[in-house]
Short mmCIF file of C-alpha atoms and ligand atoms in Angstrom, two decimals:
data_model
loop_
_atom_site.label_atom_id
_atom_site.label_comp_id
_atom_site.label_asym_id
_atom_site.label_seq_id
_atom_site.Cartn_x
_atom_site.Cartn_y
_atom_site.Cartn_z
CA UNK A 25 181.26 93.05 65.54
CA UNK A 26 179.50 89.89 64.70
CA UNK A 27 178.02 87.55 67.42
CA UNK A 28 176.83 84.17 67.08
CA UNK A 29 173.61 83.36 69.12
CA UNK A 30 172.95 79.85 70.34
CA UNK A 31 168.56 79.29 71.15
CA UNK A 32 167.75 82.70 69.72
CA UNK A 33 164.43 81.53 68.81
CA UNK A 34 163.68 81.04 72.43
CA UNK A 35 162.77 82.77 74.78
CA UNK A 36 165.09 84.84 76.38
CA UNK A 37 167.20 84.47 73.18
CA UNK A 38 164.80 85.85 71.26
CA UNK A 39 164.97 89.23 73.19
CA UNK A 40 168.18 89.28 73.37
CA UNK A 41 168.61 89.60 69.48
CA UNK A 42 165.73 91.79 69.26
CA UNK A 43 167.62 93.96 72.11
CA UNK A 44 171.04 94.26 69.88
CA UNK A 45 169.19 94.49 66.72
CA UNK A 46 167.38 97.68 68.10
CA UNK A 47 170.55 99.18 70.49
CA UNK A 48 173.27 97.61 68.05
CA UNK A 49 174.68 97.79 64.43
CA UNK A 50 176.23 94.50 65.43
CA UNK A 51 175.48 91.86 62.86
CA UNK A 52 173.91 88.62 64.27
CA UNK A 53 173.68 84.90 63.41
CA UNK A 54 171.04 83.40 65.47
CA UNK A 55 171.61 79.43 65.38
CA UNK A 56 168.64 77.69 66.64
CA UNK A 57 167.66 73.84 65.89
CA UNK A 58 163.89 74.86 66.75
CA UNK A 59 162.94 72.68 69.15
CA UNK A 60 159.46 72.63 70.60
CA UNK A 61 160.65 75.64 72.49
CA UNK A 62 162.36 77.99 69.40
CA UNK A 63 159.86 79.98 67.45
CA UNK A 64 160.55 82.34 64.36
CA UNK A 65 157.53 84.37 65.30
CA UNK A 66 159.54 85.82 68.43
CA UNK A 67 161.69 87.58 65.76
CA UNK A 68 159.62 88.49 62.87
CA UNK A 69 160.22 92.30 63.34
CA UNK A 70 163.83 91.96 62.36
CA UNK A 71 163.91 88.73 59.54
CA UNK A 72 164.55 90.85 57.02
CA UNK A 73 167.51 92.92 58.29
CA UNK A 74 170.77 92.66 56.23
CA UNK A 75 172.52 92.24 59.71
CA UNK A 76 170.78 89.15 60.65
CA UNK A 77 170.78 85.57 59.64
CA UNK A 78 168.74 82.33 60.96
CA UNK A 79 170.73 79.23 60.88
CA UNK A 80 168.90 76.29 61.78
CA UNK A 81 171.48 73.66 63.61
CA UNK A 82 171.90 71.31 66.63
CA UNK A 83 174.30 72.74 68.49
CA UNK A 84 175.46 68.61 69.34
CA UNK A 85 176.03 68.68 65.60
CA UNK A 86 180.37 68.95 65.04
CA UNK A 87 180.20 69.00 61.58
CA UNK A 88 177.57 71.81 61.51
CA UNK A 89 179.17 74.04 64.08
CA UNK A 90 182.63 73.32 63.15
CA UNK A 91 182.06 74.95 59.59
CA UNK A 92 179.24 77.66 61.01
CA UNK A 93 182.25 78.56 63.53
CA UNK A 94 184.39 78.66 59.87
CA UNK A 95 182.37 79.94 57.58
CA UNK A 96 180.87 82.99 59.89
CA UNK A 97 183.71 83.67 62.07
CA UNK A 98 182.05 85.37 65.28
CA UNK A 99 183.88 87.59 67.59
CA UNK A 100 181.64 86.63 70.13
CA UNK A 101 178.90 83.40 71.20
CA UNK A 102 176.58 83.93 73.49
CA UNK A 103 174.92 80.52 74.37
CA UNK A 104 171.74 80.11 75.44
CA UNK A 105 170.47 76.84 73.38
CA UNK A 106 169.59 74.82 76.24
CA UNK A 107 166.37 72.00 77.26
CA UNK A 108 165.28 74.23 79.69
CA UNK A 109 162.59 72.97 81.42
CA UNK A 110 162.93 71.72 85.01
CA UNK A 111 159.36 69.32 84.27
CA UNK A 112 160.52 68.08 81.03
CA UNK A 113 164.07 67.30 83.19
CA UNK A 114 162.34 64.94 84.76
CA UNK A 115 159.74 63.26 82.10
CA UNK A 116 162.40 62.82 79.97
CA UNK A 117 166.13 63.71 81.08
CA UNK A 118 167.88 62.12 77.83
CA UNK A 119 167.58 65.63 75.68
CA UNK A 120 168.45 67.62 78.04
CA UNK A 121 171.75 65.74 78.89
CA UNK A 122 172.48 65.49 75.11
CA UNK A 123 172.07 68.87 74.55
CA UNK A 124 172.57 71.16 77.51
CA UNK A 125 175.98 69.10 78.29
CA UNK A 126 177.35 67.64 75.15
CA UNK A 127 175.86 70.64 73.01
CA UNK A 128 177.96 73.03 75.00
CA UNK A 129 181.10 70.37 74.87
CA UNK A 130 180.52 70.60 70.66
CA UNK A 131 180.80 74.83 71.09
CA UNK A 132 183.48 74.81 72.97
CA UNK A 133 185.26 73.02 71.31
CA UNK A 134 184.60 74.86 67.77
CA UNK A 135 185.50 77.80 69.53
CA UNK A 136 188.54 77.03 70.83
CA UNK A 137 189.45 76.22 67.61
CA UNK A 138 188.46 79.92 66.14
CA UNK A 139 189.80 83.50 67.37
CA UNK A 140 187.13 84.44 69.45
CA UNK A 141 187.08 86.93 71.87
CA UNK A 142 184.36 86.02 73.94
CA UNK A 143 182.52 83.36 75.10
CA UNK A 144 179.29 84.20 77.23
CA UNK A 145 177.58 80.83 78.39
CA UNK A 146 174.29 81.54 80.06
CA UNK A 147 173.31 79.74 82.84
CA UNK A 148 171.22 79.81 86.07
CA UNK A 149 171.22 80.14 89.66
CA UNK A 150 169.19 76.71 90.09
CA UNK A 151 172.89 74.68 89.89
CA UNK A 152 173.12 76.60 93.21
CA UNK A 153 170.41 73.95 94.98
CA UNK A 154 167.71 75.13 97.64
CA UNK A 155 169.14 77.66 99.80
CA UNK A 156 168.23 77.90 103.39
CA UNK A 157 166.50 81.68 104.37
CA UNK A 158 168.24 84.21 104.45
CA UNK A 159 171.36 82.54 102.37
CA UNK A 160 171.94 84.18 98.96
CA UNK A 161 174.19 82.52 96.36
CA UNK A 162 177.17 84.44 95.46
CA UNK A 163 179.28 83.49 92.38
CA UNK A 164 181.76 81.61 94.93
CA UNK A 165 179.03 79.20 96.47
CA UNK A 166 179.29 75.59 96.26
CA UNK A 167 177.37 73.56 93.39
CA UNK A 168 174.20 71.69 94.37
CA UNK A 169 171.85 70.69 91.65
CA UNK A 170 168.70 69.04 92.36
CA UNK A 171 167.17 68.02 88.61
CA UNK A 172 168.36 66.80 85.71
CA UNK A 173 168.04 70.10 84.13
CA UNK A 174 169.78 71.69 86.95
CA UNK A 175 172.96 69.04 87.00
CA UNK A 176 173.32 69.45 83.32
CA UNK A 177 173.63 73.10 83.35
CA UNK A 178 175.97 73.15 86.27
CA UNK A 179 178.18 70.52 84.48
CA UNK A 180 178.27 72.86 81.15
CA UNK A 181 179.10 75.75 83.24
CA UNK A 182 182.20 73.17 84.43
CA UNK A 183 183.11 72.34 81.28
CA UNK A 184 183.09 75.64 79.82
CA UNK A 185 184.92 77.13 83.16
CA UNK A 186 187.60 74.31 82.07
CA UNK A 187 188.02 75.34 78.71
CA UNK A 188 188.99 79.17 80.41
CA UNK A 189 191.26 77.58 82.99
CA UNK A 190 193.03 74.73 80.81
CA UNK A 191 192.62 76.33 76.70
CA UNK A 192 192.54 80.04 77.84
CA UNK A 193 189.28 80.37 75.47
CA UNK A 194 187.81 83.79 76.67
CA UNK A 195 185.18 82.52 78.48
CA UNK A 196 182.29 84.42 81.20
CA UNK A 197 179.60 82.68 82.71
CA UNK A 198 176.18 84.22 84.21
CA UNK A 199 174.16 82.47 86.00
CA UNK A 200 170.19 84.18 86.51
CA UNK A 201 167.26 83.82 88.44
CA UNK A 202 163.91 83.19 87.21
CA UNK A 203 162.76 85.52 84.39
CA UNK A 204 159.68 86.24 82.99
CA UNK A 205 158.21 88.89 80.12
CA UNK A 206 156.64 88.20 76.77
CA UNK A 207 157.08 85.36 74.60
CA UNK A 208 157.73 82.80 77.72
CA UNK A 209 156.81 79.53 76.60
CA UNK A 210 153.39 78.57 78.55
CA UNK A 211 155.19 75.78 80.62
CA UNK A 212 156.79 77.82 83.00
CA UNK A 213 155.16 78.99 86.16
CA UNK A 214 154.36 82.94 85.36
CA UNK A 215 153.01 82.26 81.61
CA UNK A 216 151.21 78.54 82.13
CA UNK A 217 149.29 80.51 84.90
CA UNK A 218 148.22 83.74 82.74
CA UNK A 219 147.16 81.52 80.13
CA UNK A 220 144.90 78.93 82.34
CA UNK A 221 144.23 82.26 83.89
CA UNK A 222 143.06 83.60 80.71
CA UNK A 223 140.62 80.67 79.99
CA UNK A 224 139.47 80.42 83.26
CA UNK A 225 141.74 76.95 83.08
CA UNK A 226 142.74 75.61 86.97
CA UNK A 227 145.82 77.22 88.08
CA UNK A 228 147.95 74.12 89.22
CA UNK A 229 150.03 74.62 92.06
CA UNK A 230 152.68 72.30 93.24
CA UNK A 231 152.76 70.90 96.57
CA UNK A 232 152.11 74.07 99.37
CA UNK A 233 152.86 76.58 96.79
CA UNK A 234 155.31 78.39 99.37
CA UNK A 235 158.48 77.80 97.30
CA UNK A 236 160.22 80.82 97.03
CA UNK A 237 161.82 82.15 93.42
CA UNK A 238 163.57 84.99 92.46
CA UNK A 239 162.01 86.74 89.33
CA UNK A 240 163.67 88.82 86.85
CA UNK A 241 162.35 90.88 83.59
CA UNK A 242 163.55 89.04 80.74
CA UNK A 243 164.98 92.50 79.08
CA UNK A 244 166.82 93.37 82.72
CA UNK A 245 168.40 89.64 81.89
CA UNK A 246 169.33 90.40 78.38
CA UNK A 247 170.62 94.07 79.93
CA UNK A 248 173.01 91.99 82.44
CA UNK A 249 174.16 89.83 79.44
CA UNK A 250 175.12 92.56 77.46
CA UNK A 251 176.91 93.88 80.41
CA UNK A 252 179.11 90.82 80.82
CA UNK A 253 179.69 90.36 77.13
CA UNK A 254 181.76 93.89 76.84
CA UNK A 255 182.54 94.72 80.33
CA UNK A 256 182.84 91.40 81.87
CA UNK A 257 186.21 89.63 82.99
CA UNK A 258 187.31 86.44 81.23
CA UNK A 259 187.28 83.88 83.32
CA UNK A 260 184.68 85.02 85.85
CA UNK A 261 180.94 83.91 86.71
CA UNK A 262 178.03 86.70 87.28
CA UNK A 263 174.72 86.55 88.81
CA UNK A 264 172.16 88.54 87.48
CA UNK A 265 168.87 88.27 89.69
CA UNK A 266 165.75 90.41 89.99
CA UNK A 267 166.32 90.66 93.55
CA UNK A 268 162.25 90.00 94.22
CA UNK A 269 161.88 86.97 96.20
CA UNK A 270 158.17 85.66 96.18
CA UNK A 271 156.24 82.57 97.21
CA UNK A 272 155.03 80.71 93.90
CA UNK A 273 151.31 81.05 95.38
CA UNK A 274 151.79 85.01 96.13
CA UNK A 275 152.56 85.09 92.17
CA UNK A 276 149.47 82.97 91.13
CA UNK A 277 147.22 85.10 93.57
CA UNK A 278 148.70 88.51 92.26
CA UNK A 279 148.23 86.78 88.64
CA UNK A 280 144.65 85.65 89.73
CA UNK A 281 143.92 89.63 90.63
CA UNK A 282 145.43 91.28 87.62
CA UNK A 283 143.64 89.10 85.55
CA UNK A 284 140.31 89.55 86.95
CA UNK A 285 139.70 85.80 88.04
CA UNK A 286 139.06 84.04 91.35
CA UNK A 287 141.15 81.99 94.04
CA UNK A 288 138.83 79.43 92.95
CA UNK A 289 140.98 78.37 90.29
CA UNK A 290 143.80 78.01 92.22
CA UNK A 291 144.28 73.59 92.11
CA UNK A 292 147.34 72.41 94.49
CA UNK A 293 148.34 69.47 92.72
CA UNK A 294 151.03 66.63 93.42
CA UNK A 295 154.32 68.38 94.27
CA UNK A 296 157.15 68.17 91.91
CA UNK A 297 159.93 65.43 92.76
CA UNK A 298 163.17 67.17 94.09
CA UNK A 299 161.62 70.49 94.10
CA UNK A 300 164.12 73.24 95.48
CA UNK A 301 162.22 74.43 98.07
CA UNK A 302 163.73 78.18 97.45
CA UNK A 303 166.32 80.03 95.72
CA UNK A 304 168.38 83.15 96.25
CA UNK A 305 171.33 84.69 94.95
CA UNK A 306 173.19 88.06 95.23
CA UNK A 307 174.00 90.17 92.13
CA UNK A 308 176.73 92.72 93.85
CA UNK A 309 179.55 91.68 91.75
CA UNK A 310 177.85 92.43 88.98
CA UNK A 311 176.25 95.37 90.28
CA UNK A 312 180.00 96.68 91.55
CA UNK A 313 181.89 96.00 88.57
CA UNK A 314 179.13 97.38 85.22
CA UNK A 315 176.67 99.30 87.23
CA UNK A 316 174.11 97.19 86.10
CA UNK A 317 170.57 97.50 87.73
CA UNK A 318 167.16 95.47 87.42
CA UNK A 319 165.25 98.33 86.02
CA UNK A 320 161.87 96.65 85.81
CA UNK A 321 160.07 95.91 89.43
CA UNK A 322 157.95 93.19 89.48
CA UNK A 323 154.80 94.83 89.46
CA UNK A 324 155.48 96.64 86.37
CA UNK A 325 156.94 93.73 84.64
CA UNK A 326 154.01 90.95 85.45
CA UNK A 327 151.32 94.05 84.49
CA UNK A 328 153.07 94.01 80.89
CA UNK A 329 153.81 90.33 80.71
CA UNK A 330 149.77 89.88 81.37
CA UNK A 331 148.86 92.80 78.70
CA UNK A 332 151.06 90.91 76.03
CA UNK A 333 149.40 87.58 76.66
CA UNK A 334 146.03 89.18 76.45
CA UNK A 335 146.97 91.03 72.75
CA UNK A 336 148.60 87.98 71.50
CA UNK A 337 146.57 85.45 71.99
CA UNK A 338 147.10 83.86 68.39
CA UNK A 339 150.78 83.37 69.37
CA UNK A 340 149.38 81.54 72.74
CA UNK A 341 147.14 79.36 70.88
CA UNK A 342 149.20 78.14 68.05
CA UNK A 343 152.18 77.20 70.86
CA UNK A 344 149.85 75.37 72.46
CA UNK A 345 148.62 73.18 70.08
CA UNK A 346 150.24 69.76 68.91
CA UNK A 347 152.80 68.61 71.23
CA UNK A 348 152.20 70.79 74.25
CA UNK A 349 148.65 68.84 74.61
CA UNK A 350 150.89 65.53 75.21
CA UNK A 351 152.95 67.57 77.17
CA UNK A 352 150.18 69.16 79.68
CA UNK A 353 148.34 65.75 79.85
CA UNK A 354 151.72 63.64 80.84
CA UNK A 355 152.61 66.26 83.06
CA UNK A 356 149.47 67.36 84.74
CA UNK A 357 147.08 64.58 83.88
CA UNK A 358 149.08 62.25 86.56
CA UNK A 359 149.15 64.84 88.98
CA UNK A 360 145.75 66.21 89.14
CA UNK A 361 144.87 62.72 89.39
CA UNK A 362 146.69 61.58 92.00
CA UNK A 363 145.03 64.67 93.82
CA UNK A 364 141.75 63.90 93.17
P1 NAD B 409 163.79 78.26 75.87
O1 NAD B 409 163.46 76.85 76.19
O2 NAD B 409 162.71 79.27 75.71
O3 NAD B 409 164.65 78.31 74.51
C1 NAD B 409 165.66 77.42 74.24
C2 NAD B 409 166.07 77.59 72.78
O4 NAD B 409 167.16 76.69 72.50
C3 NAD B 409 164.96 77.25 71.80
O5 NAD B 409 164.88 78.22 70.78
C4 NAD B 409 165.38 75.89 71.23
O6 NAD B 409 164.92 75.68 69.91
C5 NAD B 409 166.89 75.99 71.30
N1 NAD B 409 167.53 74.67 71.39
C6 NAD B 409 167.22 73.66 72.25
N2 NAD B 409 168.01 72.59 72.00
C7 NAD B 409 168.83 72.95 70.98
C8 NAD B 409 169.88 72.29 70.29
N3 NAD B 409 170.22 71.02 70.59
N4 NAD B 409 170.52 72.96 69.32
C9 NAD B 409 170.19 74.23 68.99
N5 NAD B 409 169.20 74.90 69.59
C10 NAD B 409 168.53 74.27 70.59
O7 NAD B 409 164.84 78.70 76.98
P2 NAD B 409 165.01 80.10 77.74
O8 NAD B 409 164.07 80.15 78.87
O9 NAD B 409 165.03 81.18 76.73
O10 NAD B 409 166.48 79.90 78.35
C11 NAD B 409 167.62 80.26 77.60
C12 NAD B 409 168.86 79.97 78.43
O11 NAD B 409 168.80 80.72 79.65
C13 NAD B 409 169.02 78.51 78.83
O12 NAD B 409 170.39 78.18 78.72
C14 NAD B 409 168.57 78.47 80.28
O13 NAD B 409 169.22 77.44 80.99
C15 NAD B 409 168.99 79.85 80.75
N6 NAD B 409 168.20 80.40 81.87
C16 NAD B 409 166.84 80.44 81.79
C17 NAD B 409 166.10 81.00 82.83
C18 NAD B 409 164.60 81.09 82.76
O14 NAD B 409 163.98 81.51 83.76
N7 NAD B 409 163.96 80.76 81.65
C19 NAD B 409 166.77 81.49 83.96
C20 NAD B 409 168.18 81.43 84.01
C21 NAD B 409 168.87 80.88 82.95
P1 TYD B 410 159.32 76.97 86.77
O1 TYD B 410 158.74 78.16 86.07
O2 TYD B 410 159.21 75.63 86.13
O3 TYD B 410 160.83 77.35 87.08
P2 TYD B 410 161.92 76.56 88.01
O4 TYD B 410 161.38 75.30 88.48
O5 TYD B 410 163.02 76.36 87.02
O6 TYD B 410 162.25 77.51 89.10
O7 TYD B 410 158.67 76.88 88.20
C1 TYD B 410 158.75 77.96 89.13
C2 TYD B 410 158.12 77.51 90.42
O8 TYD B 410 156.72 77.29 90.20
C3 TYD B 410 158.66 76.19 90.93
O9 TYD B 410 158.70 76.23 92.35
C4 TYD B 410 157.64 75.16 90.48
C5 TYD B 410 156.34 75.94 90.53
N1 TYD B 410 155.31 75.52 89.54
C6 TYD B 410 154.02 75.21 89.97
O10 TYD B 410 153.69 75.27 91.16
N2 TYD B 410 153.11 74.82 89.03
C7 TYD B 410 153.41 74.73 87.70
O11 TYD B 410 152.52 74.35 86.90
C8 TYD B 410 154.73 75.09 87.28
C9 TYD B 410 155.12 75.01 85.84
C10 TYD B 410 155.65 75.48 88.24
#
């Protein structure tokens, strides 16, 4: 078996081939542009193996993946390359058009050109839109994207849906809550806030701080992947969430405990535009048809996720410097202004 990873420098990409290159004797191409987001250190354990090779590649580029789709001939893609950022959506939408739409346009397309057997495209519960308590998304709900980042992935997931429907390429579609674990880039909620946390930084919280997400252990993701990859059917979409619902400012104060600090550091700062006030979705059909499970609860996961920020603090510092000081300062300067 040889799979082709898409953003498997990222983060949830990056344990994903670290998950098959433990459980596996698959062999894996990881094809990553490395983006601000992609980092080489997440797999440094397994570099060297003989079953895995790093091609670096925009996924928008045809040339590039039509001969990578040639030259390596997969028998599966699982795609997670992807601007994934909900903030950077909204600074600056034109990358993540370019490459969560028209990157997964360029894959499909290779693919249906190749004899693969199975095309996983990750996705997310956000194209879902803010659901109402006590609605939970299943896999038939309508599509109601808020952000940029949102739209784009639910208009990949359309396109690759077409390519099942019209082409017959094998394609599955799973669409996750919020995850969280080690090696989360420090612009999303649970690792910006153990960092500041960590440097006894302000915690910035948006708006009331009573939107409500859905978290899920990154490795209980890459479990529910796996799942859909060899037991999935073509054709269908699969929620995978963590089923643990919780107020963003419940997280920061349970953040702001197991890191020792104060509520002092909590900031509420300028809401985000658009924000989906909550999300929820239902992972039965999943569930029913693998037997797949969340294994990690969220106490147990957020304890480790802190302890690995904590011992790795070299890996926190050198993604934080260069561009993600721009980043911080166009995002949050504004904002904690505007508060102020
Ligand atoms: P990430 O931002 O950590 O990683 C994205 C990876 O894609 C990086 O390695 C980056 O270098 C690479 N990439 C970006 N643009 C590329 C391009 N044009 N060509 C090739 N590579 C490119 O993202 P993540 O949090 O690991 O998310 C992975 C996938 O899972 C995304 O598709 C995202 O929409 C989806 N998802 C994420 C979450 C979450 O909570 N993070 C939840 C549900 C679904
Ligand atoms: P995020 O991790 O960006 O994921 P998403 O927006 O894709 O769900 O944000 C999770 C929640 O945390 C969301 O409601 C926005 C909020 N949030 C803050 O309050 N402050 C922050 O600094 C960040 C990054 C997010």
């Amino acid at each position: 078996m040889k799979i082709l990873v898409t953003g498997g420098a990222g983060f949830i990409g990056s344990a994903f081939v670290r998950m098959l290159a433990r459980e596996t004797d698959w062999h894996i191409v990881n094809f990553d542009a490395l983006t601000y987001a992609g980092n080489l250190e997440n797999l440094a354990g397994i570099a060297e193996s003989d079953r895995y090779r790093f091609v670096r590649g925009d996924i928008c580029d045809q040339e590039l993946v039509t001969s990578l789709f040639a030259s390596e001939r997969p028998d599966a893609i699982v795609h997670f390359a992807a601007e994934s950022h909900v903030d950077r959506s909204i600074l600056s939408p034109e990358p993540v058009v370019r490459t969560n739409v028209n990157g997964t346009f360029t894959l499909l397309e290779a693919a249906r050109r190749s004899a693969i057997a199975r095309f996983v495209h990750v996705s997310t519960d956000e194209v879902y839109g803010s659901l109402e308590s006590p609605l939970e998304a299943t896999e038939e709900f309508p599509l109601n994207p808020s952000s940029p980042y949102s739209a784009a992935k639910a208009g990949s997931d359309l396109l690759a849906r077409s390519y099942f429907i019209t082409f017959k390429l094998p394609v599955l579609i799973t669409r996750a809550s919020n995850n969280y674990g080690p090696y989360q880039f420090p612009e999303k909620l649970i690792p910006l806030m153990i960092a500041n946390a960590i440097d006894h930084k302000p915690l910035p919280v948006y708006g009331d701080g009573m939107q409500v997400r859905d978290w899920l252990y990154v490795d209980d993701h890459c479990r529910g992947i796996r799942s859909v990859l060899e037991h999935g059917r073509e054709g269908q979409i699969y929620n995978i969430g963590g089923n643990r619902s919780l107020p963003n400012l419940e997280v920061v104060r349970r953040i702001l405990e197991l890191t020792g600090r104060g509520r002092d550091l909590i900031s509420y700062v300028t809401d985000r535009p658009g924000h989906d006030r909550r999300y929820a979705l239902s992972s039965e059909k999943l569930m029913n048809e693998t037997g797949w499970r969340p294994e990690v609860d969220f106490e147990t996961g957020l304890a480790r996720t802190i302890e690995w920020y904590r011992s790795n603090a070299s890996w926190v510092d050198r993604v934080r410097s260069g561009e993600y000081r721009t980043y911080y300062e166009l995002n949050y300067g504004a904002r904690a202004e505007a508060m102020s």
